[in-house]
Amino acid sequence: MQIQNIDTISDFVDEIGLFEEKNIYIVNGNKGIDKESLNNLRSSESNFIFHQLKEILRRNVVSDESNSFNKIFNLIICKIYDEDTKDGSNSPLEFQWKTTDSLENLEDRLLKLYKEGLKEYLNIEGKYAGRNDFAFIEVLDEASYQKNLGILREVVMLMESYKFKYNHKQQYLGDFFEDLLDTGYRQSRGQFFTPVPLTSFICNSLPIEKIIERKNEDSKIDFLPYAIDYASGSGHFITEIISVINK
């Protein structure tokens, strides 16, 4: 069961399914989102989040989609790190809009998650990471700063109730990332990524099972094969290798 804080009901009734058993929303309540209450991404949610992100940008007259989707990737680092470091129902997630929040408090929490995530996952000391890493628009004065914080809150509220960290291949999360990359990079920079059927064929053609058997025979502690994608865009080679190894 999920309990989520929202400001108004009308924004969520049609899209998310207010009266489904696992989606219970309390307007202006005090219950927060914890790790156990997150919803797994399905195809419908993946498409919904992506198109709602684009709608948020259109409604707020954000013209630079490439920049905006870069900022969303920064938020995904925050989201994954938050899920990765929380335990069950006793630790409410920081990646959420709380009824006691101010916009500035939300931004401060995200900035802390972002710096810690950079250090944990990319070994980057994020001492120069700052508010521009969440700037969907150019911030020049107090008015534009507050407008950007409003956009930031909308994006967080859209993503907060869904699970982004999995210990298995999650096809719909991969689809979501590819949609972001398609808008943020391919359209503006002419990049083309290897199609999934081709990456799947290549990875399934590799002698993964024989490598594992040989490393086991040699009593190797790290018996799984190493895999390096030298030109990782959407990460299809990595996810397909994981799928083969799991199989």
PDB file of C-alpha atoms in Angstrom, residues 19-245:
ATOM      1  CA  PHE A  19      -8.953   4.361  -6.303  1.00  0.00           C
ATOM      2  CA  GLU A  20      -6.640   1.459  -7.066  1.00  0.00           C
ATOM      3  CA  GLU A  21      -5.971  -0.566  -3.947  1.00  0.00           C
ATOM      4  CA  LYS A  22      -2.249   0.137  -3.760  1.00  0.00           C
ATOM      5  CA  ASN A  23      -2.524   3.871  -4.457  1.00  0.00           C
ATOM      6  CA  ILE A  24      -3.908   5.778  -1.487  1.00  0.00           C
ATOM      7  CA  TYR A  25      -3.346   9.512  -1.454  1.00  0.00           C
ATOM      8  CA  ILE A  26      -3.800  11.760   1.534  1.00  0.00           C
ATOM      9  CA  VAL A  27      -4.254  15.414   0.714  1.00  0.00           C
ATOM     10  CA  ASN A  28      -2.232  17.633   3.041  1.00  0.00           C
ATOM     11  CA  GLY A  29      -1.622  14.675   5.343  1.00  0.00           C
ATOM     12  CA  ASN A  30       1.474  13.861   7.340  1.00  0.00           C
ATOM     13  CA  LYS A  31       2.251  10.407   5.955  1.00  0.00           C
ATOM     14  CA  GLY A  32       5.359  10.240   3.830  1.00  0.00           C
ATOM     15  CA  ILE A  33       6.690   7.877   1.192  1.00  0.00           C
ATOM     16  CA  ASP A  34       9.043   5.133   2.304  1.00  0.00           C
ATOM     17  CA  LYS A  35      11.032   2.607   0.320  1.00  0.00           C
ATOM     18  CA  GLU A  36       8.530  -0.230   0.772  1.00  0.00           C
ATOM     19  CA  SER A  37       5.645   1.821  -0.606  1.00  0.00           C
ATOM     20  CA  LEU A  38       7.258   2.640  -3.953  1.00  0.00           C
ATOM     21  CA  ASN A  39       5.473   1.401  -7.072  1.00  0.00           C
ATOM     22  CA  ASN A  40       7.326  -0.707  -9.625  1.00  0.00           C
ATOM     23  CA  LEU A  41       7.506   0.867 -13.049  1.00  0.00           C
ATOM     24  CA  ARG A  42       5.302  -0.674 -15.704  1.00  0.00           C
ATOM     25  CA  SER A  43       4.985   0.281 -19.354  1.00  0.00           C
ATOM     26  CA  SER A  44       2.073   2.614 -18.673  1.00  0.00           C
ATOM     27  CA  GLU A  45       3.892   4.409 -15.836  1.00  0.00           C
ATOM     28  CA  SER A  46       7.079   4.753 -17.874  1.00  0.00           C
ATOM     29  CA  ASN A  47       5.197   6.416 -20.726  1.00  0.00           C
ATOM     30  CA  PHE A  48       3.131   8.500 -18.331  1.00  0.00           C
ATOM     31  CA  ILE A  49       6.160   9.915 -16.497  1.00  0.00           C
ATOM     32  CA  PHE A  50       7.965  10.769 -19.715  1.00  0.00           C
ATOM     33  CA  HIS A  51       5.009  12.539 -21.320  1.00  0.00           C
ATOM     34  CA  GLN A  52       4.136  14.340 -18.077  1.00  0.00           C
ATOM     35  CA  LEU A  53       7.724  15.589 -17.871  1.00  0.00           C
ATOM     36  CA  LYS A  54       7.369  17.041 -21.342  1.00  0.00           C
ATOM     37  CA  GLU A  55       4.018  18.562 -20.385  1.00  0.00           C
ATOM     38  CA  ILE A  56       5.582  20.224 -17.317  1.00  0.00           C
ATOM     39  CA  LEU A  57       8.269  21.738 -19.541  1.00  0.00           C
ATOM     40  CA  ARG A  58       5.732  22.964 -22.100  1.00  0.00           C
ATOM     41  CA  ARG A  59       3.453  24.467 -19.472  1.00  0.00           C
ATOM     42  CA  ASN A  60       6.348  26.347 -17.910  1.00  0.00           C
ATOM     43  CA  VAL A  61       7.646  27.490 -21.322  1.00  0.00           C
ATOM     44  CA  VAL A  62      10.974  25.671 -20.952  1.00  0.00           C
ATOM     45  CA  SER A  63      12.464  25.741 -24.434  1.00  0.00           C
ATOM     46  CA  ASP A  64      15.781  23.903 -23.931  1.00  0.00           C
ATOM     47  CA  GLU A  65      14.655  20.279 -23.602  1.00  0.00           C
ATOM     48  CA  SER A  66      18.198  18.954 -23.921  1.00  0.00           C
ATOM     49  CA  ASN A  67      19.296  20.934 -20.862  1.00  0.00           C
ATOM     50  CA  SER A  68      16.141  19.985 -18.985  1.00  0.00           C
ATOM     51  CA  PHE A  69      16.623  16.264 -19.477  1.00  0.00           C
ATOM     52  CA  ASN A  70      20.214  16.614 -18.286  1.00  0.00           C
ATOM     53  CA  LYS A  71      18.776  18.055 -15.065  1.00  0.00           C
ATOM     54  CA  ILE A  72      16.365  15.133 -14.822  1.00  0.00           C
ATOM     55  CA  PHE A  73      19.313  12.708 -15.022  1.00  0.00           C
ATOM     56  CA  ASN A  74      20.837  14.614 -12.101  1.00  0.00           C
ATOM     57  CA  LEU A  75      17.583  14.113 -10.188  1.00  0.00           C
ATOM     58  CA  ILE A  76      17.649  10.393 -11.029  1.00  0.00           C
ATOM     59  CA  ILE A  77      21.051  10.178  -9.286  1.00  0.00           C
ATOM     60  CA  CYS A  78      19.366  11.719  -6.226  1.00  0.00           C
ATOM     61  CA  LYS A  79      16.436   9.294  -6.483  1.00  0.00           C
ATOM     62  CA  ILE A  80      18.556   6.156  -6.806  1.00  0.00           C
ATOM     63  CA  TYR A  81      20.941   7.170  -4.024  1.00  0.00           C
ATOM     64  CA  ASP A  82      17.988   7.932  -1.748  1.00  0.00           C
ATOM     65  CA  GLU A  83      16.448   4.490  -2.368  1.00  0.00           C
ATOM     66  CA  ASP A  84      19.850   2.832  -2.030  1.00  0.00           C
ATOM     67  CA  THR A  85      20.528   4.257   1.428  1.00  0.00           C
ATOM     68  CA  LYS A  86      17.109   3.894   3.066  1.00  0.00           C
ATOM     69  CA  ASP A  87      15.783   0.862   4.945  1.00  0.00           C
ATOM     70  CA  GLY A  88      12.152  -0.193   4.745  1.00  0.00           C
ATOM     71  CA  SER A  89       9.273   1.671   6.325  1.00  0.00           C
ATOM     72  CA  ASN A  90      11.231   3.235   9.181  1.00  0.00           C
ATOM     73  CA  SER A  91      13.119   5.666   6.946  1.00  0.00           C
ATOM     74  CA  PRO A  92      10.961   8.078   4.913  1.00  0.00           C
ATOM     75  CA  LEU A  93      12.572   8.953   1.613  1.00  0.00           C
ATOM     76  CA  GLU A  94      14.121  12.375   1.129  1.00  0.00           C
ATOM     77  CA  PHE A  95      13.197  12.467  -2.565  1.00  0.00           C
ATOM     78  CA  GLN A  96       9.628  13.642  -2.077  1.00  0.00           C
ATOM     79  CA  TRP A  97       7.599  16.785  -1.523  1.00  0.00           C
ATOM     80  CA  LYS A  98       6.589  16.948   2.115  1.00  0.00           C
ATOM     81  CA  THR A  99       3.651  18.970   3.382  1.00  0.00           C
ATOM     82  CA  THR A 100       5.952  20.685   5.856  1.00  0.00           C
ATOM     83  CA  ASP A 101       8.411  21.606   3.092  1.00  0.00           C
ATOM     84  CA  SER A 102       9.426  24.904   1.665  1.00  0.00           C
ATOM     85  CA  LEU A 103      10.749  24.924  -1.866  1.00  0.00           C
ATOM     86  CA  GLU A 104      14.169  25.870  -0.536  1.00  0.00           C
ATOM     87  CA  ASN A 105      14.192  22.908   1.892  1.00  0.00           C
ATOM     88  CA  LEU A 106      13.375  20.527  -0.945  1.00  0.00           C
ATOM     89  CA  GLU A 107      16.203  21.926  -3.053  1.00  0.00           C
ATOM     90  CA  ASP A 108      18.667  21.637  -0.160  1.00  0.00           C
ATOM     91  CA  ARG A 109      17.782  17.966   0.394  1.00  0.00           C
ATOM     92  CA  LEU A 110      18.172  17.194  -3.303  1.00  0.00           C
ATOM     93  CA  LEU A 111      21.528  18.958  -3.436  1.00  0.00           C
ATOM     94  CA  LYS A 112      22.785  16.867  -0.522  1.00  0.00           C
ATOM     95  CA  LEU A 113      21.579  13.651  -2.183  1.00  0.00           C
ATOM     96  CA  TYR A 114      23.202  14.692  -5.451  1.00  0.00           C
ATOM     97  CA  LYS A 115      26.617  15.375  -3.930  1.00  0.00           C
ATOM     98  CA  GLU A 116      26.552  12.101  -1.979  1.00  0.00           C
ATOM     99  CA  GLY A 117      25.390  10.184  -5.062  1.00  0.00           C
ATOM    100  CA  LEU A 118      28.185  11.641  -7.195  1.00  0.00           C
ATOM    101  CA  LYS A 119      30.724  10.539  -4.617  1.00  0.00           C
ATOM    102  CA  GLU A 120      29.243   7.074  -4.138  1.00  0.00           C
ATOM    103  CA  TYR A 121      28.589   6.111  -7.761  1.00  0.00           C
ATOM    104  CA  LEU A 122      31.046   8.203  -9.797  1.00  0.00           C
ATOM    105  CA  ASN A 123      33.801   8.889  -7.249  1.00  0.00           C
ATOM    106  CA  ILE A 124      33.353  12.616  -7.846  1.00  0.00           C
ATOM    107  CA  GLU A 125      33.731  15.075  -5.009  1.00  0.00           C
ATOM    108  CA  GLY A 126      30.785  17.316  -5.717  1.00  0.00           C
ATOM    109  CA  LYS A 127      32.033  20.415  -3.945  1.00  0.00           C
ATOM    110  CA  TYR A 128      31.260  22.476  -7.053  1.00  0.00           C
ATOM    111  CA  ALA A 129      27.853  20.889  -7.536  1.00  0.00           C
ATOM    112  CA  GLY A 130      25.213  23.498  -6.920  1.00  0.00           C
ATOM    113  CA  ARG A 131      21.791  24.829  -7.652  1.00  0.00           C
ATOM    114  CA  ASN A 132      22.513  25.142 -11.377  1.00  0.00           C
ATOM    115  CA  ASP A 133      22.488  21.341 -11.524  1.00  0.00           C
ATOM    116  CA  PHE A 134      18.707  21.556 -10.992  1.00  0.00           C
ATOM    117  CA  ALA A 135      18.115  24.687 -13.102  1.00  0.00           C
ATOM    118  CA  PHE A 136      15.515  23.958 -15.778  1.00  0.00           C
ATOM    119  CA  ILE A 137      15.481  27.639 -16.740  1.00  0.00           C
ATOM    120  CA  GLU A 138      18.065  30.393 -16.558  1.00  0.00           C
ATOM    121  CA  VAL A 139      17.944  31.815 -13.047  1.00  0.00           C
ATOM    122  CA  LEU A 140      18.663  35.536 -13.036  1.00  0.00           C
ATOM    123  CA  ASP A 141      16.600  36.958 -10.188  1.00  0.00           C
ATOM    124  CA  GLU A 142      14.292  35.964  -7.334  1.00  0.00           C
ATOM    125  CA  ALA A 143      11.295  35.544  -9.635  1.00  0.00           C
ATOM    126  CA  SER A 144      13.078  33.137 -11.993  1.00  0.00           C
ATOM    127  CA  TYR A 145      14.600  31.331  -8.994  1.00  0.00           C
ATOM    128  CA  GLN A 146      11.166  30.711  -7.483  1.00  0.00           C
ATOM    129  CA  LYS A 147       9.752  29.659 -10.863  1.00  0.00           C
ATOM    130  CA  ASN A 148      12.535  27.107 -11.257  1.00  0.00           C
ATOM    131  CA  LEU A 149      11.883  25.759  -7.752  1.00  0.00           C
ATOM    132  CA  GLY A 150       8.236  25.316  -8.722  1.00  0.00           C
ATOM    133  CA  ILE A 151       9.251  23.292 -11.787  1.00  0.00           C
ATOM    134  CA  LEU A 152      11.616  21.251  -9.633  1.00  0.00           C
ATOM    135  CA  ARG A 153       8.829  20.422  -7.195  1.00  0.00           C
ATOM    136  CA  GLU A 154       6.529  19.293 -10.021  1.00  0.00           C
ATOM    137  CA  VAL A 155       9.186  16.951 -11.390  1.00  0.00           C
ATOM    138  CA  VAL A 156       9.930  15.505  -7.943  1.00  0.00           C
ATOM    139  CA  MET A 157       6.223  14.929  -7.242  1.00  0.00           C
ATOM    140  CA  LEU A 158       5.900  13.141 -10.589  1.00  0.00           C
ATOM    141  CA  MET A 159       8.788  10.751  -9.882  1.00  0.00           C
ATOM    142  CA  GLU A 160       8.634  10.350  -6.105  1.00  0.00           C
ATOM    143  CA  SER A 161       6.248   7.402  -5.819  1.00  0.00           C
ATOM    144  CA  TYR A 162       8.018   5.131  -8.327  1.00  0.00           C
ATOM    145  CA  LYS A 163      10.926   2.773  -7.769  1.00  0.00           C
ATOM    146  CA  PHE A 164      14.065   3.575  -9.764  1.00  0.00           C
ATOM    147  CA  LYS A 165      16.592   1.129  -8.278  1.00  0.00           C
ATOM    148  CA  TYR A 166      16.332  -2.579  -9.149  1.00  0.00           C
ATOM    149  CA  ASN A 167      18.612  -5.585  -8.718  1.00  0.00           C
ATOM    150  CA  HIS A 168      17.426  -7.039 -12.002  1.00  0.00           C
ATOM    151  CA  LYS A 169      16.876  -5.872 -15.545  1.00  0.00           C
ATOM    152  CA  GLN A 170      13.916  -3.474 -15.614  1.00  0.00           C
ATOM    153  CA  GLN A 171      12.763  -3.099 -19.201  1.00  0.00           C
ATOM    154  CA  TYR A 172      10.402  -0.196 -18.591  1.00  0.00           C
ATOM    155  CA  LEU A 173      13.007   1.817 -16.710  1.00  0.00           C
ATOM    156  CA  GLY A 174      15.326   1.230 -19.664  1.00  0.00           C
ATOM    157  CA  ASP A 175      12.590   2.446 -21.992  1.00  0.00           C
ATOM    158  CA  PHE A 176      12.200   5.571 -19.864  1.00  0.00           C
ATOM    159  CA  PHE A 177      15.937   6.304 -20.001  1.00  0.00           C
ATOM    160  CA  GLU A 178      15.972   5.786 -23.763  1.00  0.00           C
ATOM    161  CA  ASP A 179      13.092   8.233 -24.167  1.00  0.00           C
ATOM    162  CA  LEU A 180      15.096  10.803 -22.197  1.00  0.00           C
ATOM    163  CA  LEU A 181      18.228  10.171 -24.252  1.00  0.00           C
ATOM    164  CA  ASP A 182      16.225  10.291 -27.469  1.00  0.00           C
ATOM    165  CA  THR A 183      14.959  13.770 -26.622  1.00  0.00           C
ATOM    166  CA  GLY A 184      18.014  15.098 -24.824  1.00  0.00           C
ATOM    167  CA  TYR A 185      20.794  13.870 -27.111  1.00  0.00           C
ATOM    168  CA  ARG A 186      19.883  12.138 -30.314  1.00  0.00           C
ATOM    169  CA  GLN A 187      17.652  14.875 -31.670  1.00  0.00           C
ATOM    170  CA  SER A 188      20.156  17.644 -30.952  1.00  0.00           C
ATOM    171  CA  ARG A 189      23.463  15.869 -31.558  1.00  0.00           C
ATOM    172  CA  GLY A 190      22.698  13.269 -34.218  1.00  0.00           C
ATOM    173  CA  GLN A 191      23.627  10.307 -32.036  1.00  0.00           C
ATOM    174  CA  PHE A 192      22.306   6.826 -32.773  1.00  0.00           C
ATOM    175  CA  PHE A 193      22.324   3.970 -30.284  1.00  0.00           C
ATOM    176  CA  THR A 194      22.573   0.252 -31.007  1.00  0.00           C
ATOM    177  CA  PRO A 195      19.030  -1.208 -31.202  1.00  0.00           C
ATOM    178  CA  VAL A 196      18.039  -3.610 -28.417  1.00  0.00           C
ATOM    179  CA  PRO A 197      17.535  -6.656 -30.730  1.00  0.00           C
ATOM    180  CA  LEU A 198      21.116  -6.254 -31.984  1.00  0.00           C
ATOM    181  CA  THR A 199      22.646  -5.845 -28.506  1.00  0.00           C
ATOM    182  CA  SER A 200      20.626  -8.836 -27.327  1.00  0.00           C
ATOM    183  CA  PHE A 201      21.906 -10.962 -30.250  1.00  0.00           C
ATOM    184  CA  ILE A 202      25.541  -9.975 -29.607  1.00  0.00           C
ATOM    185  CA  CYS A 203      25.360 -10.598 -25.846  1.00  0.00           C
ATOM    186  CA  ASN A 204      23.603 -13.946 -26.269  1.00  0.00           C
ATOM    187  CA  SER A 205      26.315 -14.955 -28.768  1.00  0.00           C
ATOM    188  CA  LEU A 206      29.046 -14.566 -26.135  1.00  0.00           C
ATOM    189  CA  PRO A 207      30.170 -17.710 -24.210  1.00  0.00           C
ATOM    190  CA  ILE A 208      28.956 -16.351 -20.874  1.00  0.00           C
ATOM    191  CA  GLU A 209      28.082 -19.753 -19.402  1.00  0.00           C
ATOM    192  CA  LYS A 210      31.481 -21.228 -20.373  1.00  0.00           C
ATOM    193  CA  ILE A 211      33.286 -18.253 -18.811  1.00  0.00           C
ATOM    194  CA  ILE A 212      31.406 -18.772 -15.538  1.00  0.00           C
ATOM    195  CA  GLU A 213      32.118 -22.514 -15.578  1.00  0.00           C
ATOM    196  CA  ARG A 214      35.829 -21.972 -16.236  1.00  0.00           C
ATOM    197  CA  LYS A 215      36.159 -19.372 -13.467  1.00  0.00           C
ATOM    198  CA  ASN A 216      34.364 -21.709 -11.064  1.00  0.00           C
ATOM    199  CA  GLU A 217      36.707 -24.550 -12.001  1.00  0.00           C
ATOM    200  CA  ASP A 218      39.637 -22.223 -11.254  1.00  0.00           C
ATOM    201  CA  SER A 219      38.057 -21.367  -7.876  1.00  0.00           C
ATOM    202  CA  LYS A 220      37.824 -17.699  -8.752  1.00  0.00           C
ATOM    203  CA  ILE A 221      36.025 -15.616  -6.129  1.00  0.00           C
ATOM    204  CA  ASP A 222      34.774 -13.183  -8.777  1.00  0.00           C
ATOM    205  CA  PHE A 223      33.320 -15.885 -10.987  1.00  0.00           C
ATOM    206  CA  LEU A 224      31.046 -13.669 -13.047  1.00  0.00           C
ATOM    207  CA  PRO A 225      32.469 -12.319 -16.325  1.00  0.00           C
ATOM    208  CA  TYR A 226      33.518  -8.693 -16.545  1.00  0.00           C
ATOM    209  CA  ALA A 227      31.693  -6.533 -19.063  1.00  0.00           C
ATOM    210  CA  ILE A 228      32.749  -3.118 -20.334  1.00  0.00           C
ATOM    211  CA  ASP A 229      30.699  -0.959 -22.680  1.00  0.00           C
ATOM    212  CA  TYR A 230      33.211   1.498 -24.135  1.00  0.00           C
ATOM    213  CA  ALA A 231      30.558   3.731 -25.695  1.00  0.00           C
ATOM    214  CA  SER A 232      27.679   3.444 -23.273  1.00  0.00           C
ATOM    215  CA  GLY A 233      24.730   5.591 -24.249  1.00  0.00           C
ATOM    216  CA  SER A 234      21.495   4.022 -23.116  1.00  0.00           C
ATOM    217  CA  GLY A 235      23.378   1.098 -21.530  1.00  0.00           C
ATOM    218  CA  HIS A 236      21.773  -1.644 -23.612  1.00  0.00           C
ATOM    219  CA  PHE A 237      24.915  -3.799 -23.768  1.00  0.00           C
ATOM    220  CA  ILE A 238      25.238  -3.712 -19.975  1.00  0.00           C
ATOM    221  CA  THR A 239      21.582  -4.514 -19.310  1.00  0.00           C
ATOM    222  CA  GLU A 240      21.550  -7.299 -21.899  1.00  0.00           C
ATOM    223  CA  ILE A 241      24.717  -8.845 -20.414  1.00  0.00           C
ATOM    224  CA  ILE A 242      23.068  -8.780 -16.976  1.00  0.00           C
ATOM    225  CA  SER A 243      20.027 -10.486 -18.484  1.00  0.00           C
ATOM    226  CA  VAL A 244      22.195 -13.257 -20.003  1.00  0.00           C
ATOM    227  CA  ILE A 245      24.089 -13.747 -16.736  1.00  0.00           C
TER     228      ILE A 245
END
